[in-house]
mmCIF file of C-alpha atoms and ligand atoms in Angstrom:
data_model
loop_
_atom_site.group_PDB
_atom_site.id
_atom_site.type_symbol
_atom_site.label_atom_id
_atom_site.label_comp_id
_atom_site.label_asym_id
_atom_site.label_seq_id
_atom_site.Cartn_x
_atom_site.Cartn_y
_atom_site.Cartn_z
ATOM 1 C CA MET A 1 -21.393 4.742 17.383
ATOM 2 C CA ASN A 2 -21.323 7.809 15.856
ATOM 3 C CA VAL A 3 -18.788 10.484 15.262
ATOM 4 C CA GLN A 4 -18.971 12.371 18.735
ATOM 5 C CA GLU A 5 -18.896 9.364 20.600
ATOM 6 C CA ASN A 6 -15.840 7.986 18.858
ATOM 7 C CA TYR A 7 -13.755 11.258 18.970
ATOM 8 C CA ARG A 8 -15.288 10.562 23.760
ATOM 9 C CA ASN A 9 -13.404 7.162 23.266
ATOM 10 C CA ILE A 10 -10.477 7.831 21.847
ATOM 11 C CA ARG A 11 -9.542 11.213 23.835
ATOM 12 C CA SER A 12 -9.987 9.265 27.111
ATOM 13 C CA THR A 13 -7.663 6.893 25.974
ATOM 14 C CA ILE A 14 -5.386 10.119 25.235
ATOM 15 C CA GLU A 15 -6.457 10.567 28.346
ATOM 16 C CA LYS A 16 -5.799 7.310 30.605
ATOM 17 C CA THR A 17 -2.304 7.002 28.687
ATOM 18 C CA CYS A 18 -0.139 9.921 29.462
ATOM 19 C CA GLU A 19 -1.314 9.773 32.505
ATOM 20 C CA ARG A 20 -0.278 6.371 33.202
ATOM 21 C CA ILE A 21 3.678 7.359 31.603
ATOM 22 C CA GLY A 22 3.736 10.969 33.008
ATOM 23 C CA ARG A 23 2.356 12.683 29.445
ATOM 24 C CA ASN A 24 0.287 15.452 29.516
ATOM 25 C CA ALA A 25 -2.548 14.855 26.823
ATOM 26 C CA ASN A 26 -2.761 18.590 25.753
ATOM 27 C CA GLU A 27 0.616 18.434 23.515
ATOM 28 C CA VAL A 28 -1.444 14.913 21.299
ATOM 29 C CA HIS A 29 -2.728 15.942 18.654
ATOM 30 C CA VAL A 30 -6.363 14.318 16.515
ATOM 31 C CA VAL A 31 -6.081 14.449 13.512
ATOM 32 C CA ALA A 32 -9.658 13.327 11.060
ATOM 33 C CA VAL A 33 -8.082 11.508 8.511
ATOM 34 C CA THR A 34 -11.303 11.890 6.381
ATOM 35 C CA LYS A 35 -10.063 10.151 2.888
ATOM 36 C CA TYR A 36 -12.589 7.300 3.267
ATOM 37 C CA VAL A 37 -15.646 8.784 4.040
ATOM 38 C CA SER A 38 -18.094 12.080 2.728
ATOM 39 C CA VAL A 39 -18.068 15.640 3.454
ATOM 40 C CA GLN A 40 -20.635 15.162 5.890
ATOM 41 C CA ARG A 41 -18.870 12.891 8.501
ATOM 42 C CA ALA A 42 -15.598 15.293 8.337
ATOM 43 C CA LYS A 43 -18.304 18.150 9.874
ATOM 44 C CA GLU A 44 -19.229 15.912 12.090
ATOM 45 C CA ALA A 45 -15.318 16.107 13.347
ATOM 46 C CA LEU A 46 -15.081 19.249 13.467
ATOM 47 C CA ASP A 47 -18.597 19.118 15.726
ATOM 48 C CA ALA A 48 -17.645 16.808 17.912
ATOM 49 C CA GLY A 49 -14.284 19.141 18.999
ATOM 50 C CA VAL A 50 -11.777 17.986 16.170
ATOM 51 C CA LYS A 51 -9.552 20.334 15.382
ATOM 52 C CA HIS A 52 -7.469 19.369 12.086
ATOM 53 C CA LEU A 53 -8.290 17.014 9.056
ATOM 54 C CA GLY A 54 -6.306 14.234 7.594
ATOM 55 C CA GLU A 55 -6.221 13.501 3.649
ATOM 56 C CA ASN A 56 -4.257 11.950 1.758
ATOM 57 C CA ARG A 57 -5.058 13.331 -2.193
ATOM 58 C CA ASP A 58 -5.336 15.776 -3.307
ATOM 59 C CA GLU A 59 -8.774 15.929 -4.838
ATOM 60 C CA GLY A 60 -10.163 14.666 -1.305
ATOM 61 C CA LEU A 61 -8.726 18.065 -0.139
ATOM 62 C CA ILE A 62 -10.048 20.007 -2.352
ATOM 63 C CA GLU A 63 -13.608 19.095 -2.692
ATOM 64 C CA LYS A 64 -13.411 19.165 1.656
ATOM 65 C CA ILE A 65 -11.494 22.850 1.691
ATOM 66 C CA GLU A 66 -14.524 24.136 -0.479
ATOM 67 C CA ILE A 67 -16.714 22.751 1.582
ATOM 68 C CA ILE A 68 -15.380 23.531 4.748
ATOM 69 C CA GLY A 69 -13.389 26.594 4.103
ATOM 70 C CA GLU A 70 -10.116 26.910 5.960
ATOM 71 C CA GLY A 71 -11.496 27.236 9.656
ATOM 72 C CA PRO A 72 -9.658 23.281 10.459
ATOM 73 C CA ASN A 73 -5.710 22.503 10.457
ATOM 74 C CA TRP A 74 -5.550 20.786 7.000
ATOM 75 C CA HIS A 75 -3.072 17.959 6.860
ATOM 76 C CA PHE A 76 -2.075 16.868 3.784
ATOM 77 C CA ILE A 77 -0.573 12.902 4.357
ATOM 78 C CA GLY A 78 -0.773 10.803 1.503
ATOM 79 C CA SER A 79 2.339 10.057 -0.591
ATOM 80 C CA LEU A 80 2.412 13.475 -2.761
ATOM 81 C CA GLN A 81 3.363 12.804 -6.265
ATOM 82 C CA THR A 82 5.570 16.389 -7.605
ATOM 83 C CA ARG A 83 3.610 17.679 -9.984
ATOM 84 C CA LYS A 84 -0.167 17.527 -7.707
ATOM 85 C CA VAL A 85 1.753 20.252 -4.971
ATOM 86 C CA LYS A 86 0.668 23.584 -7.118
ATOM 87 C CA ASN A 87 -2.893 22.018 -6.515
ATOM 88 C CA ILE A 88 -2.574 22.009 -2.781
ATOM 89 C CA ILE A 89 0.031 24.402 -1.143
ATOM 90 C CA ASN A 90 -0.999 26.783 -0.232
ATOM 91 C CA LYS A 91 -4.153 25.543 0.767
ATOM 92 C CA VAL A 92 -2.900 22.699 3.560
ATOM 93 C CA ASP A 93 -1.423 24.252 7.391
ATOM 94 C CA TYR A 94 1.445 20.675 7.759
ATOM 95 C CA ILE A 95 2.502 18.005 4.776
ATOM 96 C CA HIS A 96 3.601 14.838 6.432
ATOM 97 C CA SER A 97 4.882 13.080 3.608
ATOM 98 C CA LEU A 98 8.206 14.868 1.915
ATOM 99 C CA ASP A 99 10.534 12.497 1.478
ATOM 100 C CA ARG A 100 12.894 13.698 -1.335
ATOM 101 C CA LEU A 101 14.656 16.646 -2.899
ATOM 102 C CA SER A 102 12.562 17.149 -6.085
ATOM 103 C CA LEU A 103 9.194 17.749 -3.910
ATOM 104 C CA ALA A 104 11.209 20.093 -1.076
ATOM 105 C CA LYS A 105 12.459 22.248 -4.426
ATOM 106 C CA GLU A 106 8.188 21.798 -5.546
ATOM 107 C CA ILE A 107 7.274 22.716 -2.189
ATOM 108 C CA ASP A 108 10.326 25.659 -1.581
ATOM 109 C CA LYS A 109 8.998 26.794 -5.844
ATOM 110 C CA ARG A 110 5.132 27.658 -5.186
ATOM 111 C CA ALA A 111 5.145 27.951 -1.665
ATOM 112 C CA GLN A 112 3.573 31.450 -0.563
ATOM 113 C CA GLN A 113 4.662 31.162 2.746
ATOM 114 C CA PRO A 114 7.137 29.000 4.987
ATOM 115 C CA ILE A 115 5.185 25.597 5.129
ATOM 116 C CA LYS A 116 5.217 23.527 7.987
ATOM 117 C CA CYS A 117 6.693 19.643 6.996
ATOM 118 C CA PHE A 118 7.005 16.425 8.598
ATOM 119 C CA VAL A 119 9.449 13.800 6.697
ATOM 120 C CA GLN A 120 8.340 10.702 6.349
ATOM 121 C CA VAL A 121 10.092 7.989 7.500
ATOM 122 C CA ASN A 122 9.996 4.454 6.467
ATOM 123 C CA VAL A 123 11.514 2.667 9.856
ATOM 124 C CA SER A 124 10.546 -0.559 9.377
ATOM 125 C CA GLY A 125 11.815 -0.666 5.372
ATOM 126 C CA GLU A 126 9.574 -2.171 3.373
ATOM 127 C CA GLU A 127 9.301 -1.866 0.349
ATOM 128 C CA ALA A 128 5.648 -0.508 -0.180
ATOM 129 C CA LYS A 129 6.478 2.176 1.878
ATOM 130 C CA HIS A 130 7.102 5.200 1.265
ATOM 131 C CA GLY A 131 10.018 7.364 2.758
ATOM 132 C CA CYS A 132 13.357 8.906 3.300
ATOM 133 C CA SER A 133 15.138 5.656 4.490
ATOM 134 C CA PRO A 134 16.713 6.307 8.472
ATOM 135 C CA GLU A 135 20.103 6.884 7.669
ATOM 136 C CA ASP A 136 19.189 9.237 5.235
ATOM 137 C CA VAL A 137 17.210 11.508 7.191
ATOM 138 C CA VAL A 138 20.009 13.717 9.471
ATOM 139 C CA LYS A 139 21.924 14.473 6.244
ATOM 140 C CA PHE A 140 18.349 15.115 4.130
ATOM 141 C CA ILE A 141 17.177 17.624 6.579
ATOM 142 C CA GLN A 142 20.483 19.561 6.835
ATOM 143 C CA THR A 143 19.782 19.458 2.869
ATOM 144 C CA LEU A 144 16.558 20.865 2.875
ATOM 145 C CA SER A 145 18.132 24.042 5.345
ATOM 146 C CA GLU A 146 18.824 25.444 2.084
ATOM 147 C CA TYR A 147 15.051 26.283 1.287
ATOM 148 C CA PRO A 148 13.142 28.590 3.027
ATOM 149 C CA ASN A 149 10.263 28.098 2.639
ATOM 150 C CA ILE A 150 10.278 24.311 4.435
ATOM 151 C CA MET A 151 10.156 24.336 7.595
ATOM 152 C CA ILE A 152 10.484 20.927 9.230
ATOM 153 C CA VAL A 153 7.998 20.512 12.274
ATOM 154 C CA GLY A 154 8.743 16.703 12.736
ATOM 155 C CA LEU A 155 8.893 13.350 11.795
ATOM 156 C CA MET A 156 6.620 11.085 10.405
ATOM 157 C CA THR A 157 5.472 7.533 10.243
ATOM 158 C CA MET A 158 3.924 4.342 9.318
ATOM 159 C CA ALA A 159 4.521 0.926 11.669
ATOM 160 C CA PRO A 160 4.108 -2.220 9.990
ATOM 161 C CA LEU A 161 0.558 -3.870 9.660
ATOM 162 C CA THR A 162 1.496 -6.248 12.195
ATOM 163 C CA GLU A 163 0.266 -7.414 15.350
ATOM 164 C CA ASP A 164 2.934 -7.765 17.068
ATOM 165 C CA HIS A 165 3.163 -4.524 19.294
ATOM 166 C CA ASP A 166 7.132 -5.311 19.493
ATOM 167 C CA VAL A 167 8.325 -5.300 16.450
ATOM 168 C CA ILE A 168 4.996 -1.451 16.137
ATOM 169 C CA ARG A 169 6.881 0.203 19.300
ATOM 170 C CA GLY A 170 10.111 -0.874 17.877
ATOM 171 C CA CYS A 171 9.568 1.036 14.634
ATOM 172 C CA PHE A 172 8.078 4.371 17.091
ATOM 173 C CA LYS A 173 10.687 4.102 18.892
ATOM 174 C CA ARG A 174 13.660 4.454 16.072
ATOM 175 C CA LEU A 175 11.184 7.592 14.900
ATOM 176 C CA LYS A 176 11.764 9.217 18.020
ATOM 177 C CA GLN A 177 15.732 8.732 18.435
ATOM 178 C CA LEU A 178 16.001 10.026 14.900
ATOM 179 C CA GLN A 179 14.037 13.134 16.085
ATOM 180 C CA GLN A 180 16.670 13.535 19.133
ATOM 181 C CA ASP A 181 18.891 13.245 16.812
ATOM 182 C CA VAL A 182 17.831 16.617 14.672
ATOM 183 C CA GLN A 183 16.682 18.496 17.723
ATOM 184 C CA ALA A 184 20.817 17.756 18.188
ATOM 185 C CA LEU A 185 21.698 20.040 15.167
ATOM 186 C CA GLN A 186 19.483 22.576 15.824
ATOM 187 C CA LEU A 187 18.643 23.970 13.076
ATOM 188 C CA LEU A 188 16.150 27.613 12.319
ATOM 189 C CA SER A 189 14.472 25.465 9.569
ATOM 190 C CA ALA A 190 14.179 22.051 11.489
ATOM 191 C CA PRO A 191 12.549 22.387 15.252
ATOM 192 C CA CYS A 192 11.371 18.716 14.856
ATOM 193 C CA MET A 193 9.180 19.435 18.305
ATOM 194 C CA GLU A 194 6.106 16.901 16.527
ATOM 195 C CA LEU A 195 6.417 12.716 15.749
ATOM 196 C CA SER A 196 3.819 12.179 13.865
ATOM 197 C CA MET A 197 2.688 8.124 13.977
ATOM 198 C CA GLY A 198 0.213 6.236 15.398
ATOM 199 C CA MET A 199 -3.215 5.224 13.454
ATOM 200 C CA SER A 200 -6.309 3.570 14.760
ATOM 201 C CA ASN A 201 -5.441 0.413 15.876
ATOM 202 C CA ASP A 202 -1.383 1.484 17.373
ATOM 203 C CA TYR A 203 -2.193 5.284 18.703
ATOM 204 C CA GLU A 204 -1.484 3.879 22.049
ATOM 205 C CA ILE A 205 1.513 2.645 21.280
ATOM 206 C CA ALA A 206 2.338 5.294 19.443
ATOM 207 C CA ILE A 207 1.152 7.649 22.621
ATOM 208 C CA GLU A 208 3.888 5.847 24.289
ATOM 209 C CA GLU A 209 6.504 5.853 22.462
ATOM 210 C CA GLY A 210 6.371 10.535 21.927
ATOM 211 C CA ALA A 211 3.348 10.967 19.507
ATOM 212 C CA THR A 212 1.656 14.199 19.143
ATOM 213 C CA PHE A 213 -0.145 13.728 16.407
ATOM 214 C CA ILE A 214 -2.438 11.104 16.122
ATOM 215 C CA ARG A 215 -3.721 10.626 12.689
ATOM 216 C CA ILE A 216 -7.135 7.848 12.542
ATOM 217 C CA GLY A 217 -9.315 7.126 10.412
ATOM 218 C CA THR A 218 -11.133 4.156 11.094
ATOM 219 C CA SER A 219 -12.266 4.406 15.117
ATOM 220 C CA LEU A 220 -12.831 7.508 14.120
ATOM 221 C CA VAL A 221 -15.037 8.467 10.766
ATOM 222 C CA GLY A 222 -15.000 4.990 9.928
ATOM 223 C CA ASN A 223 -14.374 4.189 6.918
ATOM 224 C CA GLU A 224 -16.574 4.526 3.929
ATOM 225 C CA ILE A 225 -19.064 6.430 3.245
ATOM 226 C CA GLY A 226 -21.976 6.529 5.551
ATOM 227 C CA GLY A 227 -20.271 5.491 8.768
ATOM 228 C CA VAL A 228 -18.986 3.758 11.093
HETATM 229 C C1 PLP B 301 -5.413 6.610 5.690
HETATM 230 C C2 PLP B 301 -4.581 6.689 6.503
HETATM 231 C C3 PLP B 301 -4.253 6.537 8.387
HETATM 232 C C4 PLP B 301 -5.401 6.393 9.530
HETATM 233 O O1 PLP B 301 -6.052 5.066 9.467
HETATM 234 P P1 PLP B 301 -6.697 4.347 9.464
HETATM 235 O O2 PLP B 301 -6.262 2.690 9.723
HETATM 236 O O3 PLP B 301 -8.623 4.631 9.525
HETATM 237 O O4 PLP B 301 -6.709 5.303 11.381
HETATM 238 C C5 PLP B 301 -3.199 7.375 8.919
HETATM 239 N N1 PLP B 301 -2.348 7.847 8.357
HETATM 240 C C6 PLP B 301 -2.366 7.731 6.966
HETATM 241 C C7 PLP B 301 -0.557 8.006 6.347
HETATM 242 C C8 PLP B 301 -3.432 6.702 6.278
HETATM 243 O O5 PLP B 301 -3.451 6.804 4.550
#
């Protein structure tokens, strides 16, 4: 299967899912996660019509931006070490992994203009996962309003690795609730209209629960250099 075919299948699943639940399919954006694959493969995704590319390491991001350029929307989706902020900050369009104040301070300091950020939330509570705890999200976002270069466009989460769809769905539902709590603050610095949730194995559930950015690697571009 080639990337174009994969993308067509994914878009068709998005459309069917949205139709079933009465959502507009245009509000679901696909971020092609190219962390496992070559620049060539990332270009194939763009040729297929993908508008958003996501990387989880600074080296990977920089390597691809240098070759591909600033055409697509670039997303940084991985956990971000504070000392690496300067390498990527004025190259990316979105950061999905804002989860602590020290990171926010560094982003604010280094950014030449407001950066669109998602606050990553560790909804499942797994210790290995990064992210702000759900109880702290609202307070954290209130605090962030002091930093003019941080714009909270939404919340992001990763569901636990499980076959149990109820657990996955519960995780996405919780993120949606937290989004509503943040929106109720009516902060200019945190419109929080977006939900970044759903990957290759669970994006259909994520769309049913309100995802606007789904992050797809394996089932779109594959997961090793060379292909699916
Ligand atoms: C790798 C990764 C993805 C994509 O995962 P797939 O299962 O390959 O679709 C999405 N989000 C994040 C944060 C990732 O690190």
